[in-house]
Amino acid sequence: MGHTTLALFLAAAILVALFEDADRERSRGPIQPDRFRLASAVQIATLIVLGPWAGALVAAVGTVAGGIFHGTALRRLGFDAAAYAAAACAGGLVFELAGGEVGSMRLLDDLIPLVALALAYLTVRAVLLDVLRARENFEPRLVTSAGEAGLGAATALLAIAHPWDVVVLVPLALAFHQSQLRLRSLQRETLRALETFANIVDERDPSTYRHSMRVAGYVDKLARALRLPFSDIDRLRWAGRLHDLGKVAVDASLLRKRGRLDGAEWAAMRRHPRLSARLLQRFEFVAPQAHAVELHHERVDGAGYYGVGGDDLPLASHFLIVADSFDAMTTDRPYRRGLSHEEALLELERHAGTQFHPAVAKAFVAVQHGLDPRTVLTRAELEEIRGASTSYRIPLVGLGDLKERPELVALGGVVLALAGLGFAQTWLTATGGGLALGGLALGAVVQLRAGRAAAALHRALASGRERHDVFQRVAAAMSSAWHHTWAALVAWDEDGLGGSVEAERGTDGPTAAGVMGWLVREAESGRDAIVAAGAEVGVDGVAVAMPLRRDNSALVGFLVFLGPKLPPRHVELALLESLDDLGLALAAKPELDRGGAERAEPLETVAHPSDLALVRVDER
């Protein structure tokens, strides 16, 4: 059986490597890197059935076969084969050290060895292939990794009974793989459509022809020189490629106008970054770039389009600002002649620290001079740039907060009870039953508390006629049920590209520009509650916005809260239950003025809002 099983696993590893996407085929788009690897499931199954050395052999043979088929360079092929073999060997050894027995799989007894195997294998693989070879950040990818380990364990269970039983999993694996290919194909097609859209926007004005392509090239060159992770390079490049999509709503005559723009024309021009961000937010795999795109006309000193500056500007926006400004300065526009390459670089150096991020501007100038930016930046500046690429995350529910999710407790208890019955483990069945009953009891308590919170909200809504007074009473009612540090009543413009803070309660709230930018990106999501990490609005904690609609469903405002963590379940239920009443009581009746949240008119010294690249000039 040993030789037959080894031969079958070798054949499976080779076949999987032949039809599965090669790792070398890295996407040049901002597509999520997480994908299910059938090869990893085959290797994990081999480790359980045949042990670490056979698993290392299968991993190496499969990797070499796939690399030869896909034409991988010998040096990289050798590294990949060694990395997969090392990961497999480490996983197999840890499996045995944790109490697992090669050639045997007994659930529930072998659950801990199986988890240990998966963690060791996936950690070594990620460190060698993702961190060392691909220069990516270490990402556990828990969901896909758990799926690979689960399929590997299922394959091992079948192979231990009879090697040919594994054949029943082949159609399932193929179907899952094809679904992954189809998803990636759809993402690429969407990216190509967005790229075509960006080209159309550029071609509306001869002076901006291929502008977004040049900006993307500058950003890509700078990010590569700084040796940022490849996934960050892809995201930054595509942010540059799509940063001006919102100009589709700007009249082409404004882009070609030779004279000074008047107030209405300036307001129309100033809306395009937020419209670009709103368009990108609708596509999940490019949505992370929306925030940076919205702020690509800002300045470090806060004198940009929306008045956002300093630490409130994410790293990606600094890359876009310097690249976009440099291309604007070196391009002839209808209202002025372009600068030379060297003159534009001098402008970047002159305004580093006021208009441009000092370290990013310094690195950009070095790259344009053909120098390695790491030789001109200090260690602190390099760490600042590389450390600023971390994504925003919403604080998750911890174990101590499970009482706020009783449905999860009850469902988990049912699963444990059924597992106990299946494995004939009385203690597990009793534990699961207890958890299920506890979850049901907690659910009843949550519903009771939600009813009380909803009643308090309705009393607040009925306590006054003036909207601002009603808002203060609603915020006070919420503070007794959920500790939040700040609340605001936001009026929304009819064009959906901004608004104004009409009333607020609390201290240390975010800036109006930060709130408006976030709401512009998310206003059309259709969700009853919009939730984001506080970093999205420039503060710590979690931000929650409830849309306010008139009786004709028109969106006219938001009720915004900022707290240290997500609201308790009963508060969430109470707010959702009272959403219609909140809208009717707090929505503004008169039509809002356009541009209520916009900044004042630019100084008279600004000839064109499109030429921010020259002290008071910004690219259109």
Coordinates of C-alpha atoms in Angstrom, one line a residue:
M1 CA 0.0 0.0 0.0
G2 CA 2.9 2.4 0.8
H3 CA 4.3 2.4 -2.8
T4 CA 0.8 2.6 -4.3
T5 CA -0.2 5.5 -2.1
L6 CA 3.0 7.4 -2.8
A7 CA 2.6 6.9 -6.5
L8 CA -0.9 8.2 -6.4
F9 CA 0.1 11.3 -4.3
L10 CA 3.0 12.0 -6.7
A11 CA 0.6 11.7 -9.7
A12 CA -1.9 14.0 -7.9
A13 CA 0.8 16.6 -7.1
I14 CA 2.0 16.7 -10.7
L15 CA -1.5 16.9 -12.2
V16 CA -2.5 19.7 -9.8
A17 CA 0.7 21.6 -10.6
L18 CA 0.0 21.4 -14.3
F19 CA -3.5 22.9 -14.3
E20 CA -3.3 25.1 -11.3
D21 CA -2.2 28.8 -11.8
A22 CA 1.6 29.0 -11.3
D23 CA 2.7 31.4 -8.5
R24 CA 4.9 33.2 -11.1
E25 CA 1.7 34.4 -12.8
R26 CA 1.4 37.3 -10.3
S27 CA -1.4 39.6 -11.2
R28 CA -0.4 43.2 -12.1
G29 CA -3.7 44.4 -10.7
P30 CA -4.9 45.1 -7.1
I31 CA -6.5 41.7 -7.0
Q32 CA -6.6 40.0 -3.6
P33 CA -3.7 37.5 -3.3
D34 CA -5.7 35.0 -1.2
R35 CA -6.4 31.9 -3.2
F36 CA -7.0 28.3 -2.4
R37 CA -4.1 26.0 -3.4
L38 CA -5.0 22.5 -4.2
A39 CA -1.3 21.6 -4.2
S40 CA -1.1 22.5 -0.5
A41 CA -4.1 20.2 0.3
V42 CA -2.4 17.3 -1.5
Q43 CA 0.9 17.9 0.4
I44 CA -0.9 18.1 3.8
A45 CA -2.7 14.8 3.0
T46 CA 0.6 13.2 2.1
L47 CA 2.1 14.3 5.4
I48 CA -0.7 12.6 7.4
V49 CA -0.7 9.4 5.3
L50 CA 3.0 8.9 4.6
G51 CA 5.0 11.2 6.9
P52 CA 7.3 14.2 6.6
W53 CA 9.9 12.8 4.2
A54 CA 7.4 11.5 1.7
G55 CA 5.5 14.7 2.0
A56 CA 8.6 16.7 1.2
L57 CA 9.3 14.5 -1.8
V58 CA 5.7 15.0 -3.1
A59 CA 5.9 18.8 -2.6
A60 CA 9.3 19.1 -4.4
V61 CA 8.3 16.9 -7.3
G62 CA 4.9 18.6 -7.8
T63 CA 6.6 22.1 -7.7
V64 CA 9.3 21.1 -10.1
A65 CA 6.8 19.5 -12.5
G66 CA 4.6 22.7 -12.5
G67 CA 7.6 25.0 -12.9
I68 CA 9.0 23.1 -15.9
F69 CA 5.5 23.1 -17.5
H70 CA 5.1 26.9 -16.9
G71 CA 8.7 27.7 -17.9
T72 CA 9.9 29.0 -14.5
A73 CA 13.5 30.1 -14.3
L74 CA 15.7 27.4 -12.8
R75 CA 16.9 29.5 -9.9
R76 CA 13.4 30.4 -8.8
L77 CA 12.2 26.8 -9.5
G78 CA 14.9 25.5 -7.1
F79 CA 14.0 27.9 -4.4
D80 CA 10.3 27.2 -4.7
A81 CA 10.8 23.4 -4.6
A82 CA 13.1 23.7 -1.6
A83 CA 10.6 26.1 0.2
Y84 CA 7.6 23.7 -0.3
A85 CA 9.7 20.7 0.7
A86 CA 10.8 22.6 3.9
A87 CA 7.3 23.6 4.7
A88 CA 6.0 20.0 4.2
C89 CA 8.8 18.5 6.3
A90 CA 8.3 21.0 9.1
G91 CA 4.5 20.3 9.1
G92 CA 5.0 16.6 9.2
L93 CA 7.5 16.7 12.0
V94 CA 5.3 19.0 14.1
F95 CA 2.4 16.6 13.5
E96 CA 4.3 13.7 15.0
L97 CA 5.6 15.9 17.9
A98 CA 2.1 16.9 18.7
G99 CA 1.0 13.3 19.1
G100 CA -0.2 12.5 15.6
E101 CA 0.5 9.0 14.1
V102 CA 1.5 8.7 10.5
G103 CA -0.9 6.6 8.5
S104 CA -3.7 7.2 11.0
M105 CA -6.4 9.9 11.4
R106 CA -8.8 9.7 14.3
L107 CA -11.0 12.7 14.8
L108 CA -11.5 14.1 17.5
D109 CA -8.3 12.7 19.0
D110 CA -6.0 14.0 16.3
L111 CA -7.5 17.5 16.1
I112 CA -4.6 19.1 17.9
P113 CA -1.9 17.4 15.8
L114 CA -3.8 18.4 12.7
V115 CA -4.0 22.0 13.7
A116 CA -0.3 22.0 14.7
L117 CA 0.6 20.5 11.3
A118 CA -1.4 23.1 9.4
L119 CA 0.1 26.0 11.4
A120 CA 3.7 24.8 10.9
Y121 CA 3.3 24.1 7.2
L122 CA 1.4 27.4 6.4
T123 CA 3.8 29.5 8.5
V124 CA 7.0 28.1 6.9
R125 CA 5.4 28.4 3.5
A126 CA 4.4 32.0 4.0
V127 CA 7.7 33.1 5.4
L128 CA 9.8 31.5 2.6
L129 CA 7.5 32.2 -0.4
D130 CA 5.7 35.4 0.6
V131 CA 8.1 37.3 2.8
L132 CA 11.5 36.2 1.5
R133 CA 10.8 35.5 -2.1
A134 CA 7.9 37.8 -3.0
R135 CA 8.8 40.6 -0.5
E136 CA 5.2 40.7 0.8
N137 CA 4.0 41.4 4.4
F138 CA 3.3 38.3 6.4
E139 CA -0.3 37.5 6.1
P140 CA -1.8 34.3 7.8
R141 CA -4.7 34.1 5.3
L142 CA -6.6 32.1 7.9
V143 CA -9.7 31.4 5.8
T144 CA -8.0 29.9 2.8
S145 CA -5.4 28.2 4.9
A146 CA -8.1 26.5 7.0
G147 CA -9.7 25.3 3.8
E148 CA -6.5 23.8 2.5
A149 CA -5.9 22.0 5.8
G150 CA -9.5 20.8 5.8
L151 CA -9.3 19.4 2.3
G152 CA -6.0 17.8 3.1
A153 CA -7.4 16.1 6.2
A154 CA -10.5 14.8 4.2
T155 CA -8.2 13.5 1.5
A156 CA -6.1 11.7 4.1
L157 CA -9.1 10.1 5.7
L158 CA -10.2 8.7 2.4
A159 CA -6.7 7.6 1.4
I160 CA -6.1 5.8 4.7
A161 CA -9.1 3.6 4.1
H162 CA -8.3 3.0 0.5
P163 CA -6.1 5.1 -1.7
W164 CA -8.5 5.1 -4.7
D165 CA -11.3 6.6 -2.6
V166 CA -9.6 10.0 -3.1
V167 CA -11.0 10.0 -6.6
V168 CA -14.4 11.2 -5.3
L169 CA -12.8 14.5 -4.3
V170 CA -11.4 15.2 -7.8
P171 CA -14.6 16.7 -9.3
L172 CA -15.1 18.9 -6.2
A173 CA -11.6 20.2 -6.3
L174 CA -11.7 20.9 -10.1
A175 CA -15.1 22.7 -9.7
F176 CA -13.7 24.9 -6.9
H177 CA -10.6 25.7 -8.9
Q178 CA -12.6 26.7 -11.9
S179 CA -14.7 29.0 -9.8
Q180 CA -11.5 30.7 -8.6
L181 CA -10.3 31.1 -12.2
R182 CA -13.7 32.6 -13.2
L183 CA -13.6 35.1 -10.3
R184 CA -10.1 36.2 -11.2
S185 CA -11.1 36.5 -14.8
L186 CA -14.1 38.7 -13.9
Q187 CA -11.8 40.9 -11.7
R188 CA -9.4 41.4 -14.6
E189 CA -12.2 42.2 -17.0
T190 CA -13.5 44.8 -14.6
L191 CA -10.0 46.3 -14.2
R192 CA -9.7 46.6 -18.0
A193 CA -13.1 48.3 -18.2
L194 CA -12.0 50.8 -15.5
E195 CA -8.7 51.3 -17.4
T196 CA -10.6 52.1 -20.6
F197 CA -12.8 54.5 -18.6
A198 CA -9.6 56.2 -17.4
N199 CA -8.3 56.5 -20.9
I200 CA -11.5 58.1 -22.1
V201 CA -11.3 60.7 -19.3
D202 CA -7.7 61.5 -20.2
E203 CA -8.5 61.9 -23.9
R204 CA -11.3 64.5 -23.3
D205 CA -8.5 67.1 -23.1
P206 CA -5.4 66.9 -25.4
S207 CA -3.2 68.4 -22.6
T208 CA -4.0 65.5 -20.3
Y209 CA -3.7 62.8 -22.9
R210 CA -2.1 59.7 -21.2
H211 CA -1.8 61.7 -17.9
S212 CA -3.1 58.9 -15.7
M213 CA -0.7 56.5 -17.4
R214 CA 2.3 58.7 -16.6
V215 CA 1.2 59.2 -13.0
A216 CA 0.8 55.5 -12.6
G217 CA 4.3 55.0 -14.0
Y218 CA 5.9 57.6 -11.7
V219 CA 4.2 55.9 -8.7
D220 CA 5.2 52.5 -9.8
K221 CA 8.8 53.5 -10.2
L222 CA 9.0 55.2 -6.9
A223 CA 7.3 52.3 -5.0
R224 CA 9.7 49.8 -6.6
A225 CA 12.7 51.8 -5.8
L226 CA 11.6 51.9 -2.1
R227 CA 11.2 48.1 -2.3
L228 CA 7.6 48.1 -1.0
P229 CA 5.7 44.8 -1.1
F230 CA 4.6 43.9 -4.6
S231 CA 0.9 44.0 -3.5
D232 CA 1.4 47.6 -2.3
I233 CA 3.1 48.5 -5.6
D234 CA 0.1 47.1 -7.5
R235 CA -2.4 49.0 -5.4
L236 CA -0.4 52.3 -5.7
R237 CA 0.0 52.0 -9.4
W238 CA -3.7 51.4 -10.0
A239 CA -4.6 54.3 -7.7
G240 CA -2.5 56.5 -10.0
R241 CA -4.1 54.9 -13.1
L242 CA -7.7 55.6 -11.9
H243 CA -7.3 58.7 -9.8
D244 CA -9.0 61.0 -12.3
L245 CA -12.2 59.0 -13.1
G246 CA -14.3 61.7 -11.4
K247 CA -13.4 64.2 -14.1
V248 CA -16.0 62.5 -16.3
A249 CA -18.5 64.7 -14.5
V250 CA -16.5 67.9 -15.2
D251 CA -17.3 69.8 -18.4
A252 CA -14.4 69.4 -20.8
S253 CA -14.6 73.2 -21.5
L254 CA -13.4 73.8 -17.9
L255 CA -10.4 71.6 -18.5
R256 CA -9.4 73.6 -21.6
K257 CA -10.3 77.0 -20.3
R258 CA -7.4 79.5 -20.6
G259 CA -8.7 82.1 -18.1
R260 CA -9.4 82.0 -14.4
L261 CA -12.2 79.8 -13.2
D262 CA -15.1 81.4 -11.4
G263 CA -16.6 80.2 -8.1
A264 CA -19.1 77.7 -9.7
E265 CA -16.4 76.4 -12.0
W266 CA -14.0 76.0 -9.2
A267 CA -16.6 74.1 -7.1
A268 CA -17.3 71.8 -10.1
M269 CA -13.5 71.1 -10.5
R270 CA -13.0 70.5 -6.8
R271 CA -15.6 67.7 -6.6
H272 CA -13.8 65.4 -9.0
P273 CA -11.5 63.6 -6.5
R274 CA -14.5 62.7 -4.3
L275 CA -16.4 61.5 -7.3
S276 CA -13.4 59.3 -8.3
A277 CA -13.3 57.9 -4.8
R278 CA -17.1 57.2 -4.9
L279 CA -16.7 55.3 -8.2
L280 CA -13.8 53.2 -6.9
Q281 CA -15.6 52.4 -3.7
R282 CA -18.2 50.4 -5.7
F283 CA -15.6 47.8 -6.7
E284 CA -14.4 45.7 -3.8
F285 CA -10.9 44.9 -5.0
V286 CA -10.0 48.6 -5.8
A287 CA -12.0 50.1 -2.9
P288 CA -8.9 50.3 -0.6
Q289 CA -7.5 52.9 -3.0
A290 CA -10.6 55.1 -2.8
H291 CA -9.4 57.0 0.2
A292 CA -6.0 57.9 -1.3
V293 CA -7.6 58.9 -4.6
E294 CA -10.0 61.2 -2.8
L295 CA -7.1 63.0 -1.2
H296 CA -4.8 63.3 -4.2
H297 CA -5.3 67.1 -4.4
E298 CA -4.4 67.7 -0.7
R299 CA -1.3 69.3 0.8
V300 CA 0.7 68.4 3.9
D301 CA -0.1 71.9 5.4
G302 CA -3.9 71.3 4.9
A303 CA -4.3 73.9 2.1
G304 CA -5.6 71.5 -0.5
Y305 CA -9.1 70.9 -1.9
Y306 CA -10.7 69.6 1.2
G307 CA -8.4 70.9 3.9
V308 CA -7.0 67.5 4.9
G309 CA -3.4 67.5 5.9
G310 CA -0.7 66.2 8.1
D311 CA -1.2 62.8 9.7
D312 CA -4.7 62.5 8.2
L313 CA -3.2 61.9 4.8
P314 CA -2.5 58.2 4.1
L315 CA 0.8 57.1 2.5
A316 CA -0.8 56.3 -0.9
S317 CA -2.2 59.8 -1.2
H318 CA 1.4 61.3 -0.8
F319 CA 2.6 59.1 -3.6
L320 CA -0.3 60.3 -5.8
I321 CA 0.2 64.0 -4.8
V322 CA 3.8 64.1 -5.8
A323 CA 3.4 62.1 -9.0
D324 CA 0.3 64.0 -10.1
S325 CA 1.9 67.4 -9.3
F326 CA 5.1 66.5 -11.1
D327 CA 3.3 65.5 -14.3
A328 CA 1.1 68.6 -14.1
M329 CA 4.2 70.8 -13.8
T330 CA 6.0 69.2 -16.8
T331 CA 3.0 69.2 -19.1
D332 CA 1.8 72.1 -21.2
R333 CA -1.7 73.2 -20.3
P334 CA -4.1 75.6 -22.0
Y335 CA -3.5 78.2 -19.3
R336 CA 0.3 77.9 -18.9
R337 CA 3.5 76.4 -20.3
G338 CA 5.0 73.4 -18.6
L339 CA 8.2 73.4 -16.7
S340 CA 11.4 71.5 -17.5
H341 CA 12.2 68.3 -15.8
E342 CA 14.8 69.9 -13.5
E343 CA 12.6 73.0 -12.8
A344 CA 9.8 70.7 -11.6
L345 CA 12.1 68.7 -9.4
L346 CA 13.3 72.0 -7.8
E347 CA 9.7 72.9 -7.1
L348 CA 9.2 69.6 -5.3
E349 CA 12.2 70.2 -3.2
R350 CA 11.2 73.8 -2.4
H351 CA 7.8 72.8 -1.2
A352 CA 8.6 69.6 0.6
G353 CA 7.1 69.7 4.1
T354 CA 4.4 72.3 3.2
Q355 CA 2.8 70.9 0.1
F356 CA 4.5 67.5 -0.2
H357 CA 5.4 64.8 2.3
P358 CA 9.2 65.5 3.0
A359 CA 10.4 61.9 2.7
V360 CA 8.2 61.0 -0.3
A361 CA 9.3 64.1 -2.2
K362 CA 12.9 63.5 -1.4
A363 CA 12.6 59.9 -2.6
F364 CA 10.8 60.9 -5.7
V365 CA 13.5 63.5 -6.6
A366 CA 16.2 60.9 -6.0
V367 CA 14.5 58.4 -8.3
Q368 CA 14.1 60.9 -11.1
H369 CA 17.8 61.7 -10.8
G370 CA 18.5 58.0 -11.2
L371 CA 19.6 57.4 -7.5
D372 CA 18.5 54.8 -5.1
P373 CA 16.1 56.6 -2.7
R374 CA 17.3 54.4 0.2
T375 CA 20.7 56.3 0.0
V376 CA 19.1 59.7 0.6
L377 CA 16.5 58.8 3.2
T378 CA 17.3 58.3 6.8
R379 CA 16.4 55.0 8.5
A380 CA 13.5 56.7 10.3
E381 CA 12.1 58.1 7.0
L382 CA 12.3 54.6 5.4
E383 CA 10.5 53.0 8.3
E384 CA 7.9 55.7 8.2
I385 CA 7.1 55.1 4.5
R386 CA 7.2 51.3 4.8
G387 CA 5.2 51.2 8.0
A388 CA 2.5 53.5 6.6
S389 CA 1.2 50.9 4.2
T390 CA -0.8 48.9 6.8
S391 CA -4.5 48.7 6.1
Y392 CA -7.2 50.0 8.3
R393 CA -9.0 47.4 10.4
I394 CA -12.1 47.5 12.5
P395 CA -11.6 46.1 16.0
L396 CA -13.1 42.7 16.0
V397 CA -15.4 41.2 18.6
G398 CA -13.3 39.5 21.3
L399 CA -14.1 36.5 23.4
G400 CA -15.3 38.7 26.2
D401 CA -17.9 40.3 23.7
L402 CA -19.5 37.0 22.6
K403 CA -22.4 37.8 24.9
E404 CA -23.3 40.5 22.4
R405 CA -23.6 37.9 19.7
P406 CA -25.8 35.3 21.3
E407 CA -26.7 33.7 17.9
L408 CA -23.1 32.7 17.5
V409 CA -23.0 31.2 21.0
A410 CA -26.2 29.2 20.3
L411 CA -25.1 28.1 16.9
G412 CA -21.6 27.1 18.2
G413 CA -23.3 25.1 21.0
V414 CA -25.5 23.2 18.5
V415 CA -22.5 22.3 16.3
L416 CA -20.5 21.1 19.4
A417 CA -23.5 19.0 20.6
L418 CA -23.9 17.4 17.2
A419 CA -20.1 16.8 17.0
G420 CA -20.3 15.2 20.4
L421 CA -23.1 12.9 19.3
G422 CA -21.2 12.0 16.1
F423 CA -18.0 11.1 18.0
A424 CA -19.8 9.5 20.9
Q425 CA -18.3 12.1 23.3
T426 CA -20.8 12.7 26.1
W427 CA -18.9 15.6 27.6
L428 CA -18.8 17.4 24.3
T429 CA -22.5 16.9 23.8
A430 CA -23.3 18.2 27.2
T431 CA -21.0 21.3 26.7
G432 CA -22.6 22.1 23.4
G433 CA -26.1 21.8 24.8
G434 CA -25.2 24.1 27.6
L435 CA -23.8 26.7 25.2
A436 CA -26.8 26.5 23.0
L437 CA -29.2 27.1 25.9
G438 CA -27.0 29.9 27.2
G439 CA -27.0 31.5 23.7
L440 CA -30.8 31.3 23.6
A441 CA -31.0 32.9 27.0
L442 CA -28.6 35.7 26.0
G443 CA -30.6 36.3 22.9
A444 CA -33.7 36.9 24.9
V445 CA -31.8 39.3 27.1
V446 CA -30.5 41.2 24.1
Q447 CA -34.0 41.5 22.6
L448 CA -35.3 42.8 25.9
R449 CA -32.5 45.4 26.1
A450 CA -33.0 46.3 22.5
G451 CA -36.7 47.0 23.2
R452 CA -35.7 49.3 26.1
A453 CA -33.2 51.2 24.0
A454 CA -35.7 51.6 21.1
A455 CA -38.2 52.9 23.6
A456 CA -35.7 55.5 24.9
L457 CA -35.0 56.5 21.3
H458 CA -38.7 57.0 20.5
R459 CA -39.1 59.1 23.7
A460 CA -36.2 61.3 22.6
L461 CA -37.7 61.7 19.1
A462 CA -41.1 62.7 20.5
S463 CA -39.6 65.2 23.0
G464 CA -39.1 68.2 20.8
R465 CA -39.9 69.8 17.5
E466 CA -36.6 71.5 16.7
R467 CA -34.2 69.1 14.9
H468 CA -31.0 70.1 16.8
D469 CA -32.8 69.6 20.1
V470 CA -34.0 66.2 19.0
F471 CA -30.5 65.3 18.0
Q472 CA -29.1 66.2 21.4
R473 CA -31.7 64.1 23.1
V474 CA -31.1 61.1 20.8
A475 CA -27.4 61.3 21.4
A476 CA -27.9 61.5 25.1
A477 CA -30.3 58.5 25.0
M478 CA -27.6 56.5 23.1
S479 CA -24.8 57.5 25.5
S480 CA -26.7 55.6 28.3
A481 CA -26.8 52.4 26.3
W482 CA -23.5 52.7 24.4
H483 CA -20.4 54.6 25.4
H484 CA -19.5 56.8 22.5
T485 CA -17.2 59.8 22.6
W486 CA -18.7 61.9 19.8
A487 CA -22.0 62.2 17.8
A488 CA -23.0 64.5 14.9
L489 CA -25.9 65.4 12.8
V490 CA -24.8 65.7 9.2
A491 CA -26.8 67.5 6.5
W492 CA -26.2 66.0 3.0
D493 CA -26.0 67.9 -0.3
E494 CA -28.3 66.9 -3.2
D495 CA -25.4 66.0 -5.5
G496 CA -24.1 63.5 -2.9
L497 CA -20.5 64.9 -3.0
G498 CA -20.4 66.5 0.4
G499 CA -22.4 68.0 3.3
S500 CA -22.0 69.9 6.6
V501 CA -22.0 69.1 10.3
E502 CA -25.1 70.8 11.6
A503 CA -24.8 69.8 15.2
E504 CA -22.4 67.7 17.4
R505 CA -22.1 66.4 20.8
G506 CA -18.9 65.3 22.6
T507 CA -15.2 66.2 22.2
D508 CA -12.2 64.9 20.2
G509 CA -14.3 64.3 17.1
P510 CA -13.0 63.9 13.6
T511 CA -12.6 66.8 11.2
A512 CA -15.6 67.7 9.0
A513 CA -13.4 67.0 5.9
G514 CA -12.6 63.5 7.2
V515 CA -16.2 62.7 7.9
M516 CA -17.4 64.0 4.5
G517 CA -14.8 62.1 2.6
W518 CA -15.8 58.9 4.3
L519 CA -19.5 59.4 3.8
V520 CA -19.0 60.4 0.1
R521 CA -17.3 57.0 -0.5
E522 CA -19.9 55.0 1.4
A523 CA -23.2 57.0 0.9
E524 CA -24.3 54.9 -2.0
S525 CA -23.5 51.5 -0.4
G526 CA -27.2 50.9 0.4
R527 CA -26.4 49.7 3.9
D528 CA -28.6 50.7 6.8
A529 CA -25.6 51.2 9.0
I530 CA -22.2 52.3 7.6
V531 CA -19.3 51.1 9.8
A532 CA -15.6 51.9 9.4
A533 CA -12.4 52.0 11.4
G534 CA -11.8 55.4 13.0
A535 CA -8.6 55.7 10.9
E536 CA -10.9 56.3 7.9
V537 CA -11.9 59.6 9.4
G538 CA -8.6 60.4 11.1
V539 CA -9.2 59.3 14.7
D540 CA -9.1 56.2 16.8
G541 CA -12.0 53.8 17.4
V542 CA -14.9 52.9 15.3
A543 CA -17.2 55.2 13.3
V544 CA -20.9 54.4 12.7
A545 CA -23.2 56.4 10.4
M546 CA -27.0 55.9 10.1
P547 CA -28.5 57.3 6.9
L548 CA -31.4 59.8 7.3
R549 CA -34.0 59.8 4.6
R550 CA -37.2 61.7 4.1
D551 CA -40.5 59.9 3.5
N552 CA -39.7 59.9 -0.3
S553 CA -36.5 57.9 0.5
A554 CA -34.3 60.8 -0.5
L555 CA -31.0 60.7 1.4
V556 CA -30.6 64.1 3.2
G557 CA -28.2 63.4 6.1
F558 CA -26.5 61.1 8.5
L559 CA -26.5 60.4 12.2
V560 CA -22.8 59.7 13.0
F561 CA -21.3 58.2 16.1
L562 CA -17.7 57.6 17.1
G563 CA -16.9 55.1 19.9
P564 CA -14.0 53.0 21.1
K565 CA -15.5 49.8 19.7
L566 CA -18.6 48.5 17.8
P567 CA -21.9 49.3 19.4
P568 CA -23.5 46.4 21.5
R569 CA -25.9 44.2 19.7
H570 CA -29.0 45.6 21.5
V571 CA -28.0 49.2 20.5
E572 CA -27.5 48.1 16.9
L573 CA -31.0 46.5 16.8
A574 CA -32.6 49.5 18.4
L575 CA -31.0 51.9 15.9
L576 CA -32.0 49.7 12.9
E577 CA -35.6 49.4 14.3
S578 CA -35.8 53.2 14.7
L579 CA -34.1 54.1 11.4
D580 CA -37.2 55.4 9.6
D581 CA -38.3 57.4 12.6
L582 CA -34.8 58.9 13.0
G583 CA -34.9 60.0 9.3
L584 CA -38.3 61.6 9.6
A585 CA -37.4 63.5 12.8
L586 CA -33.9 64.6 11.9
A587 CA -33.9 65.0 8.2
A588 CA -33.7 68.7 7.1
K589 CA -36.9 69.9 5.4
P590 CA -35.6 72.8 3.3
E591 CA -33.3 72.0 0.3
L592 CA -29.6 72.3 1.3
D593 CA -27.3 74.7 -0.4
R594 CA -24.9 73.2 -2.8
G595 CA -21.3 72.8 -1.5
G596 CA -22.3 73.2 2.1
A597 CA -19.2 71.4 3.2
E598 CA -16.9 72.9 0.7
R599 CA -14.1 75.3 1.6
A600 CA -14.0 78.9 0.9
E601 CA -13.1 80.4 -2.5
P602 CA -9.4 80.0 -3.4
L603 CA -7.1 83.0 -3.1
E604 CA -7.0 85.4 -6.1
T605 CA -3.4 84.3 -6.7
V606 CA -4.7 80.9 -7.8
A607 CA -5.1 81.2 -11.6
H608 CA -6.2 77.6 -12.0
P609 CA -7.3 75.0 -9.4
S610 CA -5.7 72.4 -11.6
D611 CA -2.2 73.4 -10.9
L612 CA -1.6 72.6 -7.2
A613 CA 1.9 71.5 -8.3
L614 CA 3.3 75.1 -8.3
V615 CA 3.0 76.6 -4.8
R616 CA -0.6 77.8 -5.3
V617 CA -1.4 75.9 -8.5
D618 CA -2.9 72.5 -8.9
E619 CA -3.4 70.0 -11.8
R620 CA -6.9 69.9 -13.1

